[in-house]
CSV table of C-alpha atoms in Angstrom, one decimal:
chain,number,residue,atom,x,y,z
A,1,MET,CA,-30.9,15.2,23.7
A,2,PRO,CA,-27.3,14.9,22.7
A,3,ILE,CA,-26.4,12.7,19.7
A,4,THR,CA,-24.2,9.7,20.5
A,5,LEU,CA,-21.8,7.8,18.3
A,6,GLY,CA,-24.4,5.0,18.3
A,7,HIS,CA,-26.8,7.3,16.6
A,8,LEU,CA,-24.3,8.8,14.2
A,9,ALA,CA,-22.7,5.5,13.1
A,10,PRO,CA,-24.9,2.7,14.5
A,11,LEU,CA,-23.7,-0.9,14.8
A,12,ASP,CA,-27.0,-2.8,15.3
A,13,GLY,CA,-29.1,-5.6,14.0
A,14,ALA,CA,-27.4,-8.2,11.8
A,15,LYS,CA,-24.2,-6.1,11.6
A,16,ARG,CA,-23.9,-6.1,15.3
A,17,GLN,CA,-24.6,-9.8,15.6
A,18,GLY,CA,-22.0,-10.6,13.0
A,19,PHE,CA,-19.5,-8.5,14.7
A,20,LEU,CA,-20.2,-10.2,18.1
A,21,GLU,CA,-19.9,-13.7,16.7
A,22,LYS,CA,-16.4,-12.9,15.4
A,23,ALA,CA,-14.9,-10.6,18.1
A,24,LEU,CA,-12.6,-12.4,20.4
A,25,TRP,CA,-12.6,-10.5,23.7
A,26,LEU,CA,-15.2,-9.0,26.0
A,27,ARG,CA,-13.9,-6.6,28.6
A,28,LEU,CA,-16.1,-7.3,31.6
A,29,ALA,CA,-16.6,-4.8,34.4
A,30,THR,CA,-18.4,-5.7,37.6
A,31,ALA,CA,-19.1,-3.6,40.6
A,32,PRO,CA,-20.5,-4.6,43.9
A,33,SER,CA,-22.9,-2.1,45.5
A,34,GLY,CA,-20.7,0.8,46.6
A,35,GLY,CA,-17.6,-1.1,45.8
A,36,ARG,CA,-14.6,-0.8,43.4
A,37,ILE,CA,-15.0,-1.6,39.7
A,38,HIS,CA,-13.2,-4.8,38.6
A,39,ILE,CA,-12.3,-5.1,34.9
A,40,SER,CA,-10.7,-8.0,32.9
A,41,PRO,CA,-10.9,-9.6,29.5
A,42,VAL,CA,-13.1,-12.8,29.2
A,43,VAL,CA,-14.0,-15.4,26.7
A,44,PHE,CA,-17.5,-15.0,25.3
A,45,VAL,CA,-19.8,-16.6,22.7
A,46,THR,CA,-23.2,-15.7,21.3
A,47,VAL,CA,-26.4,-17.8,20.8
A,48,ASP,CA,-29.1,-15.9,18.9
A,49,ASP,CA,-29.0,-12.4,20.4
A,50,ALA,CA,-27.7,-13.5,23.8
A,51,ILE,CA,-24.1,-13.1,25.0
A,52,TYR,CA,-22.6,-15.8,27.3
A,53,ILE,CA,-19.4,-15.5,29.2
A,54,ALA,CA,-17.2,-18.2,30.7
A,55,LEU,CA,-15.5,-17.4,34.0
A,56,ASP,CA,-12.8,-19.7,35.5
A,57,PRO,CA,-12.5,-19.0,39.3
A,58,THR,CA,-9.1,-20.7,39.7
A,59,VAL,CA,-6.1,-21.6,37.6
A,60,GLY,CA,-6.6,-25.3,38.3
A,61,ASP,CA,-3.5,-25.7,40.5
A,62,PRO,CA,-3.6,-27.7,43.7
A,63,GLY,CA,-3.5,-24.5,45.7
A,64,GLN,CA,-6.6,-23.2,44.0
A,65,THR,CA,-5.0,-19.9,43.0
A,66,THR,CA,-7.9,-17.5,42.1
A,67,THR,CA,-8.1,-15.7,38.8
A,68,PRO,CA,-9.5,-12.2,38.1
A,69,ASP,CA,-12.8,-14.0,37.2
A,70,HIS,CA,-13.2,-15.0,40.8
A,71,ARG,CA,-14.0,-11.4,41.8
A,72,HIS,CA,-16.5,-11.2,38.9
A,73,ILE,CA,-18.3,-14.4,40.1
A,74,GLU,CA,-18.6,-13.0,43.6
A,75,THR,CA,-20.0,-9.7,42.4
A,76,ILE,CA,-22.4,-11.3,39.9
A,77,ASP,CA,-23.7,-13.9,42.4
A,78,ALA,CA,-24.3,-11.0,44.9
A,79,GLY,CA,-26.5,-9.2,42.4
A,80,GLY,CA,-23.9,-6.6,41.3
A,81,THR,CA,-24.0,-4.7,38.1
A,82,VAL,CA,-22.3,-5.9,34.9
A,83,SER,CA,-20.9,-3.7,32.1
A,84,ALA,CA,-19.1,-5.0,29.0
A,85,LEU,CA,-17.1,-3.6,26.1
A,86,ILE,CA,-16.4,-5.6,22.9
A,87,ASP,CA,-14.3,-3.6,20.4
A,88,GLN,CA,-12.0,-4.0,17.4
A,89,GLY,CA,-9.9,-1.6,15.4
A,90,ASP,CA,-6.4,-0.3,15.0
A,91,GLU,CA,-7.0,3.4,14.5
A,92,LEU,CA,-9.8,5.9,15.0
A,93,ALA,CA,-11.3,5.4,11.6
A,94,SER,CA,-11.6,1.6,12.0
A,95,VAL,CA,-13.0,1.2,15.5
A,96,ARG,CA,-16.2,-0.5,16.1
A,97,ALA,CA,-17.6,-1.4,19.4
A,98,VAL,CA,-20.6,-2.7,21.4
A,99,THR,CA,-21.2,-1.7,25.1
A,100,LEU,CA,-23.6,-3.5,27.4
A,101,GLU,CA,-24.9,-2.5,30.9
A,102,GLY,CA,-27.1,-4.7,33.0
A,103,HIS,CA,-26.7,-7.9,35.1
A,104,ALA,CA,-25.8,-11.5,34.5
A,105,GLU,CA,-27.7,-14.8,35.1
A,106,PRO,CA,-26.1,-18.1,35.7
A,107,VAL,CA,-26.4,-20.9,33.1
A,108,THR,CA,-26.8,-24.2,34.8
A,109,ASP,CA,-28.5,-26.5,32.3
A,110,PRO,CA,-25.9,-29.2,31.3
A,111,GLU,CA,-27.1,-29.2,27.7
A,112,ASP,CA,-26.7,-25.5,27.4
A,113,VAL,CA,-23.2,-25.6,29.0
A,114,GLU,CA,-22.3,-28.3,26.4
A,115,GLN,CA,-23.5,-26.2,23.6
A,116,LEU,CA,-21.5,-23.2,24.9
A,117,LEU,CA,-18.3,-25.3,25.3
A,118,ASP,CA,-18.7,-26.4,21.6
A,119,LEU,CA,-19.0,-22.8,20.5
A,120,VAL,CA,-15.9,-21.8,22.5
A,121,ALA,CA,-14.0,-24.7,21.0
A,122,GLU,CA,-15.0,-23.6,17.5
A,123,LYS,CA,-14.3,-19.9,18.2
A,124,TYR,CA,-11.0,-20.0,20.2
A,125,PHE,CA,-9.2,-23.3,19.6
A,126,HIS,CA,-7.8,-25.4,16.7
A,127,VAL,CA,-6.5,-28.9,16.5
A,128,GLY,CA,-3.2,-29.0,18.3
A,129,HIS,CA,-3.8,-25.7,20.2
A,130,PRO,CA,-1.5,-25.6,23.2
A,131,HIS,CA,-4.2,-24.9,25.7
A,132,LEU,CA,-7.0,-27.0,24.2
A,133,GLU,CA,-6.6,-30.0,26.6
A,134,TYR,CA,-6.2,-27.8,29.7
A,135,TYR,CA,-9.3,-25.7,28.9
A,136,PHE,CA,-11.5,-28.7,28.3
A,137,SER,CA,-10.2,-30.9,31.2
A,138,ALA,CA,-12.8,-32.3,33.4
A,139,GLY,CA,-11.7,-30.3,36.4
A,140,ASN,CA,-11.7,-27.0,34.6
A,141,VAL,CA,-15.1,-27.6,32.9
A,142,ALA,CA,-16.6,-28.6,36.3
A,143,ALA,CA,-15.3,-25.4,38.0
A,144,ARG,CA,-16.1,-23.0,35.2
A,145,ARG,CA,-19.1,-20.8,35.7
A,146,TRP,CA,-21.2,-19.7,32.7
A,147,TYR,CA,-23.4,-16.5,32.7
A,148,ARG,CA,-25.8,-14.9,30.2
A,149,ILE,CA,-25.4,-11.1,30.2
A,150,VAL,CA,-28.9,-9.5,30.4
A,151,PRO,CA,-28.4,-6.0,29.1
A,152,GLU,CA,-30.6,-3.2,30.3
A,153,HIS,CA,-28.8,-0.9,27.9
A,154,ILE,CA,-26.9,-1.8,24.7
A,155,ASP,CA,-25.1,0.5,22.3
A,156,GLY,CA,-22.9,-0.1,19.2
A,157,TRP,CA,-21.0,2.1,16.8
A,158,ASP,CA,-18.9,1.6,13.7
A,159,MET,CA,-16.5,4.4,12.8
A,160,ARG,CA,-15.8,2.7,9.4
A,161,VAL,CA,-19.1,3.9,8.0
A,162,LEU,CA,-18.3,7.6,8.6
A,163,PRO,CA,-16.8,9.6,5.8
A,164,GLN,CA,-13.2,10.6,6.5
A,165,PRO,CA,-12.8,14.4,6.8
A,166,PRO,CA,-11.0,16.1,4.0
A,167,ILE,CA,-7.6,17.4,4.9
A,168,SER,CA,-6.4,20.7,3.6
A,169,ASP,CA,-2.7,21.0,3.4
A,170,LEU,CA,-0.8,24.0,2.0
A,171,LEU,CA,2.1,22.4,0.1
A,172,ARG,CA,4.9,24.5,-1.2
A,173,PHE,CA,7.1,23.5,-4.1
A,174,PRO,CA,10.9,23.5,-3.4
A,175,ALA,CA,12.9,26.5,-4.4
A,176,HIS,CA,14.6,24.7,-7.3
A,177,VAL,CA,11.1,24.2,-8.9
A,178,HIS,CA,10.2,27.9,-8.7
A,179,ASP,CA,13.6,28.9,-10.2
A,180,ALA,CA,13.5,26.4,-13.1
A,181,GLN,CA,12.1,28.8,-15.6
């Protein structure tokens, strides 16, 4: 069995949960049976060990222009597969990530939706945020679809825990240093 990065530098347990609570974007990939993969970034929050995503099917204009989330909703509602990547890091040595594969279930309980909205407000918005009023407008909240990702496989890794390989450089002194005797 090959060793994976998740085995070599695992990101699991409380470390994974802490990472997921603070990470800002989930890259969602959905694929209908035999169809093309659709990928886009989405807002997400966590409750206990569960990951919830908010999908807005339209931009809220009178023409009901659809968003990339619209295709995700169609695929999820048709029973399609769901994969997700949550990652952070600016260079190879600082990357940490969690991947999920499975399906998603709709969240319809109004109390649960209210809790998720509160978590999104806390995570993504501040007083005076330019999109605060729009995101929480009654029309957008009513149209928004919430799903809980149900992973059948989850993996996480944190490159920051790996030792950095030593670098051997052959450095030469400039000629004037050699001749200084």
